[in-house]
Amino acid sequence: MQECSPSDWTSCSNRTKTLQILPKNSLSCKHVVKRSSSSLSLEGFMRDYFLPGSPVLLTDSMTHWPAITKWNDLNYLKKVAGYRTVPVEVGKNYLCNDWKQEMLTFSEFLERIQSNSCDDAHAPTYLAQHPLFDQIQELRNDIVTPDYCFAGGTEMKSVNAWFGPAGTVTPLHHDPHHNILAQVVGKKYVRLYPASFSEELYPHTESMHKNSSQVDLDNIDVSEFPKIQDLEFVDCILEEGEMLYIPPKWWHYVRSLTTSLSVSFWWAAATTSPPSPTSSF
């Protein structure tokens, strides 16, 4: 993996403030490898990232998406989706005691987003991992399934929306499928640990959260979770118009740095994939 370069995230308006809200040691070690989609063929993606099980940050992948221009306009989103009812999460994240779910119209949700963006005292409201595009064809027409999702002979599992204000967090967890996270609006911080570190990341023992870590990266208790202190990770700031490939079973933590709208594409390979790498990077 290439070393971090501060120039990669100078678009953050205040570097010091950004680092203060991120987990300890963020953006100080190794960045996820960054590749331009214009020079990375499907075969190259298969060879260099899909088969070895390595994450990669993909640029220049979404310039042809109508969503890149349309979704920055809240009036457009209200027009095509405002009347639909959606489930939202309220609270820091799903592992917190004060976390709850509510049902809102999409227009009410957008109003809540605007309120959250201006008032840090209120708990974030997050439309998380929701199949919005199954509900609203107009929005589905605004996005394009990346060619990389056809690696391995695709069985598409789900296409989900992630929409919320700055401060929304998806805690450290892993997923069973190949995942491309496409950043349409705003920016996010993402930290990743390989599957081989599962024991050191202290997964929950109960079945509902067994794919989630007990470690709160925003407030690490090193006395309770000492193994995580020296673990290597890779991270990045996922900018508007970029995609991040996350291999199956890779642990990842995600924080929205601005109002953010992302799309995740989950797929399973029709052929048997090799096991996740046993070394760190």
Tab-separated table of C-alpha atoms in Angstrom:
chain	number	residue	atom	x	y	z
A	1	MET	CA	0.000	0.000	0.000
A	2	GLN	CA	1.180	3.503	-0.739
A	3	GLU	CA	2.010	5.926	2.065
A	4	CYS	CA	-0.462	8.617	3.019
A	5	SER	CA	-0.101	11.917	1.242
A	6	PRO	CA	-1.644	14.980	2.895
A	7	SER	CA	-2.224	16.438	-0.567
A	8	ASP	CA	-4.819	13.726	-1.153
A	9	TRP	CA	-7.242	15.393	1.256
A	10	THR	CA	-6.475	19.105	1.150
A	11	SER	CA	-10.087	19.659	0.091
A	12	CYS	CA	-11.049	19.210	3.762
A	13	SER	CA	-11.636	22.798	4.864
A	14	ASN	CA	-9.899	22.405	8.194
A	15	ARG	CA	-7.370	19.565	8.498
A	16	THR	CA	-6.867	19.991	12.238
A	17	LYS	CA	-10.599	19.977	12.965
A	18	THR	CA	-11.084	16.929	10.743
A	19	LEU	CA	-8.392	14.954	12.553
A	20	GLN	CA	-9.934	15.847	15.910
A	21	ILE	CA	-13.201	14.109	15.049
A	22	LEU	CA	-11.595	11.013	13.513
A	23	PRO	CA	-10.349	7.932	15.383
A	24	LYS	CA	-6.835	8.059	16.803
A	25	ASN	CA	-3.983	7.873	14.257
A	26	SER	CA	-6.282	8.438	11.289
A	27	LEU	CA	-4.588	9.434	8.015
A	28	SER	CA	-1.156	8.946	9.553
A	29	CYS	CA	-0.155	5.519	8.270
A	30	LYS	CA	-1.128	3.996	4.924
A	31	HIS	CA	-3.739	5.078	2.435
A	32	VAL	CA	-5.844	2.719	0.398
A	33	VAL	CA	-4.256	2.369	-3.040
A	34	LYS	CA	-5.828	4.820	-5.488
A	35	ARG	CA	-6.375	3.924	-9.158
A	36	SER	CA	-8.026	5.732	-12.044
A	37	SER	CA	-10.823	3.698	-13.589
A	38	SER	CA	-9.801	4.984	-16.991
A	39	SER	CA	-6.578	2.973	-16.716
A	40	LEU	CA	-7.869	-0.020	-14.726
A	41	SER	CA	-9.633	-2.613	-16.850
A	42	LEU	CA	-11.973	-5.234	-15.458
A	43	GLU	CA	-9.206	-7.793	-16.020
A	44	GLY	CA	-6.731	-5.602	-14.141
A	45	PHE	CA	-9.193	-5.149	-11.290
A	46	MET	CA	-9.699	-8.912	-11.132
A	47	ARG	CA	-5.962	-9.621	-11.120
A	48	ASP	CA	-4.755	-6.882	-8.765
A	49	TYR	CA	-7.596	-6.478	-6.254
A	50	PHE	CA	-10.537	-8.868	-6.594
A	51	LEU	CA	-8.608	-12.151	-6.543
A	52	PRO	CA	-5.978	-11.100	-3.950
A	53	GLY	CA	-8.740	-9.596	-1.782
A	54	SER	CA	-7.317	-6.066	-1.526
A	55	PRO	CA	-9.247	-2.793	-1.285
A	56	VAL	CA	-8.788	-0.075	-3.884
A	57	LEU	CA	-10.008	3.509	-4.253
A	58	LEU	CA	-11.348	4.101	-7.780
A	59	THR	CA	-11.423	7.553	-9.350
A	60	ASP	CA	-13.074	8.768	-12.561
A	61	SER	CA	-15.752	6.080	-12.310
A	62	MET	CA	-18.929	8.121	-12.019
A	63	THR	CA	-18.628	11.067	-14.392
A	64	HIS	CA	-21.414	9.597	-16.552
A	65	TRP	CA	-23.859	9.182	-13.661
A	66	PRO	CA	-26.813	11.620	-13.769
A	67	ALA	CA	-26.819	11.400	-9.942
A	68	ILE	CA	-23.539	13.322	-9.722
A	69	THR	CA	-25.315	16.526	-10.729
A	70	LYS	CA	-28.931	15.776	-9.838
A	71	TRP	CA	-28.511	14.580	-6.241
A	72	ASN	CA	-26.840	17.751	-5.039
A	73	ASP	CA	-30.212	19.436	-5.604
A	74	LEU	CA	-32.526	18.757	-2.639
A	75	ASN	CA	-35.492	20.046	-4.623
A	76	TYR	CA	-34.939	17.300	-7.176
A	77	LEU	CA	-34.796	14.643	-4.460
A	78	LYS	CA	-37.992	15.988	-2.888
A	79	LYS	CA	-39.738	15.987	-6.251
A	80	VAL	CA	-38.969	12.372	-7.173
A	81	ALA	CA	-38.958	10.780	-3.715
A	82	GLY	CA	-40.521	13.159	-1.203
A	83	TYR	CA	-43.814	11.304	-0.853
A	84	ARG	CA	-42.251	7.890	-0.110
A	85	THR	CA	-41.960	6.600	3.453
A	86	VAL	CA	-38.510	5.382	4.511
A	87	PRO	CA	-36.994	3.894	7.698
A	88	VAL	CA	-34.282	6.015	9.305
A	89	GLU	CA	-31.833	5.480	12.144
A	90	VAL	CA	-31.554	8.058	14.924
A	91	GLY	CA	-28.495	8.124	17.186
A	92	LYS	CA	-24.750	7.697	16.872
A	93	ASN	CA	-24.915	4.127	15.537
A	94	TYR	CA	-26.774	0.842	15.866
A	95	LEU	CA	-24.568	-0.396	18.728
A	96	CYS	CA	-25.457	2.491	21.060
A	97	ASN	CA	-28.145	2.238	23.728
A	98	ASP	CA	-29.946	5.388	22.590
A	99	TRP	CA	-30.181	4.242	18.965
A	100	LYS	CA	-33.690	3.930	17.522
A	101	GLN	CA	-35.548	3.735	14.222
A	102	GLU	CA	-38.300	5.960	12.883
A	103	MET	CA	-40.498	6.055	9.792
A	104	LEU	CA	-40.502	9.370	7.902
A	105	THR	CA	-41.504	10.570	4.485
A	106	PHE	CA	-38.449	11.311	2.385
A	107	SER	CA	-39.322	15.026	2.497
A	108	GLU	CA	-39.417	14.918	6.311
A	109	PHE	CA	-36.098	13.097	6.282
A	110	LEU	CA	-34.505	15.766	4.060
A	111	GLU	CA	-35.741	18.459	6.423
A	112	ARG	CA	-34.206	16.521	9.324
A	113	ILE	CA	-30.934	16.269	7.407
A	114	GLN	CA	-30.818	20.025	6.950
A	115	SER	CA	-31.590	20.546	10.631
A	116	ASN	CA	-28.895	18.054	11.718
A	117	SER	CA	-26.364	19.738	9.464
A	118	CYS	CA	-26.921	23.049	11.222
A	119	ASP	CA	-27.334	21.788	14.779
A	120	ASP	CA	-24.714	19.424	16.189
A	121	ALA	CA	-26.669	19.054	19.445
A	122	HIS	CA	-29.224	16.706	17.875
A	123	ALA	CA	-28.554	13.036	17.227
A	124	PRO	CA	-27.864	12.323	13.548
A	125	THR	CA	-30.682	10.906	11.444
A	126	TYR	CA	-29.403	8.386	8.926
A	127	LEU	CA	-30.987	6.548	6.008
A	128	ALA	CA	-28.693	3.537	6.205
A	129	GLN	CA	-28.486	0.427	4.016
A	130	HIS	CA	-31.917	1.006	2.524
A	131	PRO	CA	-33.056	-0.355	-0.901
A	132	LEU	CA	-34.323	3.065	-1.940
A	133	PHE	CA	-33.754	2.288	-5.611
A	134	ASP	CA	-36.198	-0.601	-5.502
A	135	GLN	CA	-38.823	1.923	-4.417
A	136	ILE	CA	-38.037	4.823	-6.731
A	137	GLN	CA	-37.186	4.067	-10.350
A	138	GLU	CA	-36.255	7.678	-11.110
A	139	LEU	CA	-33.377	7.466	-8.645
A	140	ARG	CA	-32.344	4.046	-9.957
A	141	ASN	CA	-32.070	5.574	-13.399
A	142	ASP	CA	-29.601	8.134	-12.024
A	143	ILE	CA	-26.972	5.509	-11.145
A	144	VAL	CA	-25.061	2.893	-13.122
A	145	THR	CA	-23.872	-0.476	-11.841
A	146	PRO	CA	-20.048	-0.340	-12.038
A	147	ASP	CA	-18.436	-2.732	-14.509
A	148	TYR	CA	-16.242	-4.001	-11.667
A	149	CYS	CA	-19.337	-5.554	-10.097
A	150	PHE	CA	-19.228	-8.158	-12.865
A	151	ALA	CA	-15.933	-9.534	-11.572
A	152	GLY	CA	-16.162	-13.225	-10.794
A	153	GLY	CA	-19.494	-13.765	-12.510
A	154	THR	CA	-21.949	-11.532	-10.719
A	155	GLU	CA	-24.815	-12.449	-8.488
A	156	MET	CA	-25.979	-8.992	-7.401
A	157	LYS	CA	-27.202	-9.103	-3.809
A	158	SER	CA	-28.357	-5.552	-3.142
A	159	VAL	CA	-28.008	-1.913	-4.089
A	160	ASN	CA	-28.536	0.337	-1.081
A	161	ALA	CA	-28.636	4.041	-0.228
A	162	TRP	CA	-26.729	5.678	2.651
A	163	PHE	CA	-27.798	9.264	3.260
A	164	GLY	CA	-27.163	11.462	6.268
A	165	PRO	CA	-25.560	14.598	7.703
A	166	ALA	CA	-22.000	15.048	8.877
A	167	GLY	CA	-21.268	12.901	11.921
A	168	THR	CA	-23.147	9.759	10.932
A	169	VAL	CA	-21.065	6.688	11.769
A	170	THR	CA	-21.161	3.072	10.704
A	171	PRO	CA	-19.153	1.287	13.419
A	172	LEU	CA	-16.372	-1.194	12.729
A	173	HIS	CA	-17.885	-4.285	11.086
A	174	HIS	CA	-17.515	-6.631	8.125
A	175	ASP	CA	-19.880	-7.817	5.390
A	176	PRO	CA	-20.094	-11.194	3.605
A	177	HIS	CA	-20.146	-9.853	0.049
A	178	HIS	CA	-17.967	-7.923	-2.372
A	179	ASN	CA	-18.798	-4.254	-1.953
A	180	ILE	CA	-18.289	-1.118	-4.021
A	181	LEU	CA	-19.178	2.010	-2.060
A	182	ALA	CA	-19.853	4.886	-4.469
A	183	GLN	CA	-19.728	8.407	-3.057
A	184	VAL	CA	-22.266	10.583	-4.904
A	185	VAL	CA	-22.591	13.607	-2.597
A	186	GLY	CA	-20.115	14.802	0.037
A	187	LYS	CA	-17.216	12.901	1.569
A	188	LYS	CA	-16.551	10.138	4.080
A	189	TYR	CA	-13.653	8.808	6.103
A	190	VAL	CA	-13.173	5.041	5.821
A	191	ARG	CA	-10.796	2.832	7.830
A	192	LEU	CA	-10.202	-0.827	6.915
A	193	TYR	CA	-8.627	-3.834	8.632
A	194	PRO	CA	-8.085	-7.178	6.851
A	195	ALA	CA	-10.150	-10.235	7.701
A	196	SER	CA	-7.114	-11.896	9.262
A	197	PHE	CA	-7.371	-9.468	12.198
A	198	SER	CA	-10.824	-10.614	13.266
A	199	GLU	CA	-9.739	-12.004	16.648
A	200	GLU	CA	-7.843	-8.815	17.506
A	201	LEU	CA	-10.916	-6.712	16.685
A	202	TYR	CA	-13.085	-8.363	19.371
A	203	PRO	CA	-16.282	-9.228	17.479
A	204	HIS	CA	-19.518	-9.376	19.448
A	205	THR	CA	-20.465	-12.869	20.512
A	206	GLU	CA	-24.247	-12.578	20.102
A	207	SER	CA	-25.490	-13.599	16.681
A	208	MET	CA	-27.172	-10.313	15.779
A	209	HIS	CA	-23.920	-8.318	15.970
A	210	LYS	CA	-21.282	-10.988	15.442
A	211	ASN	CA	-20.047	-9.151	12.347
A	212	SER	CA	-19.488	-5.978	14.421
A	213	SER	CA	-16.555	-5.141	16.667
A	214	GLN	CA	-16.952	-4.362	20.349
A	215	VAL	CA	-14.281	-1.675	19.921
A	216	ASP	CA	-15.581	1.870	19.609
A	217	LEU	CA	-12.906	3.453	17.424
A	218	ASP	CA	-14.087	6.900	18.480
A	219	ASN	CA	-13.320	6.112	22.107
A	220	ILE	CA	-11.032	3.079	22.369
A	221	ASP	CA	-10.740	1.446	25.789
A	222	VAL	CA	-7.232	0.028	25.489
A	223	SER	CA	-7.469	-1.662	28.882
A	224	GLU	CA	-10.412	-3.736	27.680
A	225	PHE	CA	-9.259	-4.153	24.068
A	226	PRO	CA	-5.441	-4.089	24.146
A	227	LYS	CA	-4.869	-6.084	20.942
A	228	ILE	CA	-6.163	-3.323	18.691
A	229	GLN	CA	-3.464	-0.816	19.650
A	230	ASP	CA	-0.746	-2.037	17.314
A	231	LEU	CA	-2.877	-3.287	14.408
A	232	GLU	CA	-2.046	-1.883	10.992
A	233	PHE	CA	-4.891	-0.484	8.937
A	234	VAL	CA	-5.437	1.431	5.730
A	235	ASP	CA	-7.728	4.411	5.397
A	236	CYS	CA	-8.857	7.138	3.040
A	237	ILE	CA	-11.154	10.061	2.562
A	238	LEU	CA	-13.695	9.014	-0.035
A	239	GLU	CA	-14.412	12.099	-2.106
A	240	GLU	CA	-17.441	12.917	-4.208
A	241	GLY	CA	-17.294	10.941	-7.472
A	242	GLU	CA	-15.018	8.188	-6.103
A	243	MET	CA	-15.679	4.515	-5.388
A	244	LEU	CA	-14.112	2.208	-2.812
A	245	TYR	CA	-13.874	-1.547	-3.334
A	246	ILE	CA	-14.147	-3.395	0.006
A	247	PRO	CA	-13.447	-7.147	-0.224
A	248	PRO	CA	-15.611	-9.631	1.707
A	249	LYS	CA	-14.880	-9.904	5.424
A	250	TRP	CA	-12.683	-6.798	5.524
A	251	TRP	CA	-13.526	-4.807	8.637
A	252	HIS	CA	-14.451	-1.183	7.983
A	253	TYR	CA	-15.485	1.918	9.903
A	254	VAL	CA	-17.177	4.816	8.070
A	255	ARG	CA	-17.805	8.417	9.176
A	256	SER	CA	-19.521	11.121	7.139
A	257	LEU	CA	-17.473	14.329	7.110
A	258	THR	CA	-20.196	16.341	5.369
A	259	THR	CA	-23.782	15.757	4.349
A	260	SER	CA	-23.294	12.556	2.398
A	261	LEU	CA	-25.164	10.388	-0.064
A	262	SER	CA	-23.573	7.063	-1.008
A	263	VAL	CA	-24.611	3.954	-2.894
A	264	SER	CA	-23.337	0.478	-2.052
A	265	PHE	CA	-23.289	-2.372	-4.550
A	266	TRP	CA	-23.061	-5.821	-2.947
A	267	TRP	CA	-22.376	-8.840	-5.087
A	268	ALA	CA	-21.292	-12.445	-4.717
A	269	ALA	CA	-18.944	-14.148	-7.140
A	270	ALA	CA	-20.524	-17.046	-9.009
A	271	THR	CA	-17.160	-18.799	-8.858
A	272	THR	CA	-15.417	-19.648	-5.631
A	273	SER	CA	-13.246	-16.780	-4.433
A	274	PRO	CA	-9.883	-17.454	-2.781
A	275	PRO	CA	-9.645	-17.031	0.980
A	276	SER	CA	-8.898	-13.598	2.385
A	277	PRO	CA	-5.189	-12.817	2.755
A	278	THR	CA	-3.610	-13.972	5.979
A	279	SER	CA	-0.932	-11.278	6.093
A	280	SER	CA	-1.806	-7.719	6.965
A	281	PHE	CA	-1.189	-5.877	3.661
